[in-house]
């Protein structure tokens, strides 16, 4: 069995699952920074309740961000050893920087944030969240730089058949990097807003308690969707120009495509140099979703006299729109990654040469195993988020102590409370 | 430069084994705790450090990829089953620990705790097998291909896998000895003293099987004896100190987890991957490293930032130092 399609499918599956979670991580952490800063400044209790409620949801979501991220990290070596062998000198650098500068700090700081409630000073506790947010964006920055390099290799030269780094700044000014970074981060913030709005809408329909918190969250969510949609579309359309120039086979016109194919054939021998059709179809659907979400602004006037709640159907619409940004994001990646086929690094290394020399059987087992595991975990995670949300904003998990917990579910089953001594 | 990065890689991975080691050790020991509240207390002891521990693994992989791209590709794909086992184990622990506190029903929490136990065992087995595999070499040919995965199925690899499980169990036990309330100290110390002989037995078995294996004898030079002795003495020290000096016992069991990294690093230097079929295909540290320009770029970033990173970790250790009590924040 040919390991290549399996390796590709596995990469596409794990990365897509990873992205569904980190999209929410990035978006929610941004909103949490806003909420906790407001709570810090105004000292209004509703904001602290919001931080604790949405913070719990953020943390549940974060779990799978980490779990799938670790799989991603291993996957390069496991399935794409050719990629590290030929392009590791260049492509490895942003990945290494990401792990050191971003992940390492992010998780350390987040650990302190979770366990620092009521233990650290309010200012320190807030500063930790800022640290978490900054490092989360740093990780998006470096990973997109790495991805952009695969889309359009720059700042390197080939010696002894291996790419060598010559200019790191070129990686950071790569045209496929800047626009994509703007687009991805706007997409994340929009998704964060949609999560706030969507979950709040469902909870209001279920008449969950703490109306004040839910109404505020709905408002903040919808305003976020509205605002983030503007740069999202701006950067999105700007990508056509930036990417089309360096990847003629993706967004070029017919003449540019034919010329690129001729050029590749001359350099690498005959082959199929045109991307698969699904890449283009995905693009269309993503843009459709983008324009649909842009209608979020019509909900804002409905907050006048709470019409949005009294009419009810706007809440249903908001709730039903919750999956849209997630679908759009996957479609966007199918466009970007599918559209650069058959290249692992565009114009430099084909996917056939990048894949590990592993037997198809092992690859199949690994693909089936990891896909089943990650999908199970992902679904479990969403169920836990839904259940957590359905319990409403009372009793958030964040900021409790061992004594609270043991008092809360202590009964005759356990005559001797934990740590009573 | 390569040597400095190789040492850094070893250091960071050793950091992961020490810190992640007590996560998995505590994870394994959960299997012996009947009561939900006590299991939660044990995880609360790990609590604030948990997220900061496994990033040492992520950082090792980052360094491996950035500074030794060729080693990364050949190591991970050459030892596929061991790496995948470790990876799945790490995943299960990460997910299990963080999600076990979310459901309100104790039965659901107990199910997640079983996931944590299984994950901890798998992670330790996987890393142990990887160590064993590294020490016995692999059928690497000159083009960097490895034929099949059967080369991992040897008694020696099985023994090193089991050894690592026992080492993390000791590490988990000394960690709990250090962090759990004073009243439990006597029981905890007894557990350490009981686990150490098991670990020593596993080390002895692995050493015996290793010295019987021609591949291991060919791959490893006598310098490996030093870390091996360190391992034995560290274990003995952990046992002796458990009663009176829990802090030092923890240091000793941590050293016992640093020793395997030294063993693999020093015992085979200058080889990074030893080929059992073609001596010319053996990958040395210098060959495995990235080009000088890449290493320099990484060093420019690492030298100023690594102290900052460790500083933040130290801040977290300091803020949450000491034994846990009823006021300890709970989240897991
Ligand atoms: C919330 C999700 C979302 C929404 C609503 C949109 N996008 Fe998008 N899009 C993404 C999320 C995304 C993404 C997942 O973030 C991608 C994948 C790669 C990337 O850089 O961003 C992406 C890629 C991507 C690409 C491919 C870049 C490449 O191949 O290198 C283009 C041309 C656009 N987008 C354009 C648009 C336009 C014109 C939109 C709306 C009017 C739009 N996107 C809405
Ligand atoms: C395809 C290559 C990718 C790899 C190898 C990768 C790797 C990882 C790893 C190892 C983690 C866990 C770190 C930890 O333990 O804290 C992680 C988390 C994260 N990743 Fe990725 N990732 C990839 C793609 C992306 C993309 C495209 C984005 C966003 C634009 C992204 C954003 C994040 C963020 C924000 C986190 C931290 C938050 C969380 O864990 O939920 N990653 N990634
Ligand atoms: C998180 C968002 C990402 C998603 C959803 C995603 C999606 C995909 C998809 C769908 C494919 C398969 C393409 C096909 O089969 O035609 C793919 C391949 C690949 N992607 Fe990504 N990708 C993401 C980010 C990245 C990043 C950040 C990197 C690099 C750092 C990367 C590197 C690769 C590689 C090496 C392949 C395999 C070679 C290939 O088939 O082109 N991806 N990805």
Coordinates of N, CA and C and ligand atoms in Angstrom, one line a residue, chain A residues 4-5 7-20 22 72 75-76 80 83 91 94-95 98 140 142-151 184 276 278-279 329-345 349-352 354-355, chain B residues 65, ligand 3:
Chain A
X4 N 2.0 7.3 1.0 CA 1.8 8.8 0.8 C 0.4 9.3 1.0
X5 N -0.6 8.8 0.3 CA -1.9 9.3 0.6 C -2.3 9.2 2.1
X7 N -0.3 9.3 4.7 CA 0.4 10.3 5.4 C -0.2 11.6 5.3
X8 N -0.7 11.9 4.0 CA -1.3 13.2 3.8 C -2.6 13.3 4.5
X9 N -3.4 12.2 4.4 CA -4.7 12.2 5.0 C -4.6 12.3 6.5
X10 N -3.5 11.7 7.1 CA -3.3 11.8 8.5 C -3.0 13.2 8.9
X11 N -2.1 13.8 8.1 CA -1.7 15.2 8.4 C -2.9 16.1 8.4
X12 N -3.7 15.9 7.3 CA -4.9 16.8 7.1 C -5.8 16.6 8.3
X13 N -6.0 15.4 8.7 CA -7.0 15.1 9.8 C -6.5 15.7 11.1
X14 N -5.3 15.3 11.5 CA -4.8 15.8 12.8 C -4.7 17.3 12.8
X15 N -4.2 17.9 11.7 CA -4.0 19.4 11.8 C -5.4 20.0 11.8
X16 N -6.4 19.5 11.1 CA -7.7 20.1 11.1 C -8.3 20.1 12.5
X17 N -8.1 18.9 13.2 CA -8.6 18.8 14.5 C -7.9 19.8 15.4
X18 N -6.6 19.8 15.3 CA -5.8 20.8 16.1 C -6.3 22.2 15.9
X19 N -6.5 22.5 14.6 CA -6.9 23.9 14.4 C -8.3 24.3 14.9
X20 N -9.2 23.3 14.9 CA -10.5 23.6 15.5 C -10.4 24.1 17.0
X22 N -7.4 25.2 18.5 CA -6.5 26.4 18.8 C -7.2 27.7 18.3
X72 N 1.0 16.7 16.5 CA 1.5 17.5 15.3 C 3.0 17.5 15.3
X75 N 4.5 14.3 14.4 CA 4.1 13.8 13.1 C 5.2 14.2 12.0
X76 N 5.8 15.3 12.2 CA 6.8 15.7 11.2 C 7.9 14.6 11.1
X80 N 7.0 12.4 8.1 CA 7.6 13.3 7.0 C 9.1 13.5 7.2
X83 N 11.0 15.6 4.9 CA 10.9 17.1 5.0 C 12.0 17.6 6.0
X91 N 13.2 25.1 7.8 CA 11.9 24.9 8.3 C 11.9 24.6 9.8
X94 N 11.8 28.1 12.7 CA 10.7 28.7 13.3 C 9.9 27.7 14.3
X95 N 9.9 26.4 13.9 CA 9.3 25.5 14.8 C 10.0 25.4 16.2
X98 N 9.2 28.5 18.1 CA 7.9 28.5 18.6 C 7.8 27.7 19.9
X140 N 1.1 31.3 17.1 CA 0.5 31.4 15.8 C 1.5 32.1 14.9
X142 N 4.8 32.1 14.8 CA 5.9 31.2 14.3 C 5.4 30.1 13.4
X143 N 4.3 29.5 13.9 CA 3.8 28.3 13.1 C 3.3 28.8 11.7
X144 N 2.8 30.0 11.6 CA 2.4 30.5 10.3 C 3.6 30.8 9.5
X145 N 4.7 31.3 10.1 CA 5.9 31.5 9.4 C 6.4 30.2 8.8
X146 N 6.4 29.2 9.6 CA 6.8 27.9 9.1 C 5.9 27.4 8.0
X147 N 4.7 27.5 8.1 CA 3.7 27.1 7.1 C 3.9 28.0 5.8
X148 N 4.1 29.3 6.0 CA 4.3 30.1 4.8 C 5.6 29.8 4.1
X149 N 6.6 29.3 4.8 CA 7.8 28.9 4.1 C 7.5 27.7 3.2
X150 N 6.7 26.8 3.7 CA 6.3 25.7 2.8 C 5.5 26.1 1.6
X151 N 4.7 27.2 1.8 CA 3.9 27.7 0.7 C 4.8 28.4 -0.3
X184 N -5.7 34.6 9.7 CA -5.9 33.6 10.7 C -6.3 34.2 12.1
X276 N -5.7 19.7 -6.8 CA -7.0 19.0 -6.9 C -8.1 20.0 -6.9
X278 N -10.9 20.0 -5.2 CA -11.6 20.4 -4.0 C -11.0 21.7 -3.4
X279 N -9.8 22.0 -3.8 CA -9.2 23.2 -3.2 C -10.0 24.4 -3.6
X329 N -13.1 27.6 8.6 CA -11.6 27.5 8.8 C -11.0 26.3 8.2
X330 N -11.8 25.2 8.3 CA -11.3 23.9 7.7 C -11.2 24.1 6.2
X331 N -12.3 24.7 5.6 CA -12.3 24.9 4.2 C -11.1 25.8 3.8
X332 N -10.8 26.8 4.5 CA -9.7 27.6 4.2 C -8.4 26.9 4.1
X333 N -8.2 25.9 5.1 CA -7.0 25.2 5.1 C -7.0 24.2 3.9
X334 N -8.1 23.6 3.6 CA -8.1 22.8 2.4 C -7.7 23.5 1.2
X335 N -8.1 24.8 1.1 CA -7.7 25.6 0.0 C -6.2 25.8 0.0
X336 N -5.7 26.2 1.1 CA -4.3 26.6 1.2 C -3.4 25.4 1.0
X337 N -3.7 24.3 1.7 CA -2.8 23.2 1.7 C -3.0 22.3 0.5
X338 N -4.3 22.1 0.2 CA -4.6 21.3 -1.0 C -4.1 22.0 -2.3
X339 N -4.3 23.3 -2.2 CA -3.9 24.1 -3.4 C -2.5 24.2 -3.8
X340 N -1.6 23.7 -2.8 CA -0.2 23.8 -3.2 C 0.3 22.4 -3.6
X341 N -0.6 21.4 -3.7 CA -0.2 20.1 -4.2 C 0.4 20.2 -5.6
X342 N 1.4 19.4 -6.0 CA 1.9 18.2 -5.2 C 3.1 18.6 -4.4
X343 N 3.2 19.8 -4.0 CA 4.5 20.2 -3.3 C 4.3 20.1 -1.8
X344 N 5.4 19.6 -1.1 CA 5.4 19.8 0.3 C 6.0 21.2 0.6
X345 N 7.1 21.5 -0.1 CA 7.6 22.9 -0.1 C 7.5 23.4 -1.6
X349 N 10.3 20.8 -3.0 CA 10.3 19.4 -2.5 C 8.9 18.8 -2.7
X350 N 8.8 17.7 -3.5 CA 7.5 17.1 -3.7 C 7.1 16.3 -2.5
X351 N 5.8 16.1 -2.4 CA 5.3 15.3 -1.2 C 5.9 13.9 -1.3
X352 N 6.0 13.3 -2.5 CA 6.6 11.9 -2.6 C 7.9 11.8 -2.0
X354 N 9.0 13.8 0.4 CA 9.0 14.2 1.8 C 8.5 13.2 2.8
X355 N 7.8 12.2 2.3 CA 7.1 11.2 3.2 C 8.2 10.2 3.7
Chain B
X65 N 14.0 19.1 16.4 CA 13.7 19.5 15.0 C 14.5 20.6 14.5
Ligands
LIG3 C1 -3.7 24.2 11.5 C2 -4.0 24.4 10.4 C3 -3.6 23.5 9.2 C4 -4.5 22.7 8.5 C5 -6.0 22.6 8.8 C6 -3.8 22.0 7.5 C7 -4.4 21.2 6.6 C8 -3.7 20.4 5.7 C9 -4.2 19.6 4.7 C10 -5.7 19.5 4.4 C11 -3.2 18.9 4.1 C12 -3.4 17.8 3.0 C13 -3.4 18.4 1.7 C14 -3.8 17.4 0.7 O1 -4.0 16.2 1.0 O2 -3.9 17.7 -0.5 C15 -2.0 19.3 4.7 C16 -0.8 18.9 4.4 C17 0.3 19.3 4.9 N1 0.5 20.4 5.7 FE1 -1.0 21.5 6.6 N2 -2.5 22.4 7.6 C18 -2.4 23.3 8.6 C19 -1.2 23.9 9.0 C20 0.0 23.5 8.6 C21 1.2 24.1 9.1 C22 1.2 25.3 10.1 C23 2.2 23.4 8.5 C24 3.6 23.6 8.7 C25 4.2 24.1 9.7 C26 1.6 22.4 7.7 C27 2.3 21.5 6.9 C28 1.8 20.6 6.1 C29 2.5 19.4 5.6 C30 4.0 19.2 5.7 C31 1.6 18.7 4.8 C32 1.9 17.4 4.1 C33 2.3 17.6 2.7 C34 1.2 17.9 1.8 O3 0.3 17.1 1.6 O4 1.2 19.0 1.2 N3 0.3 22.5 7.7 N4 -2.3 20.2 5.7

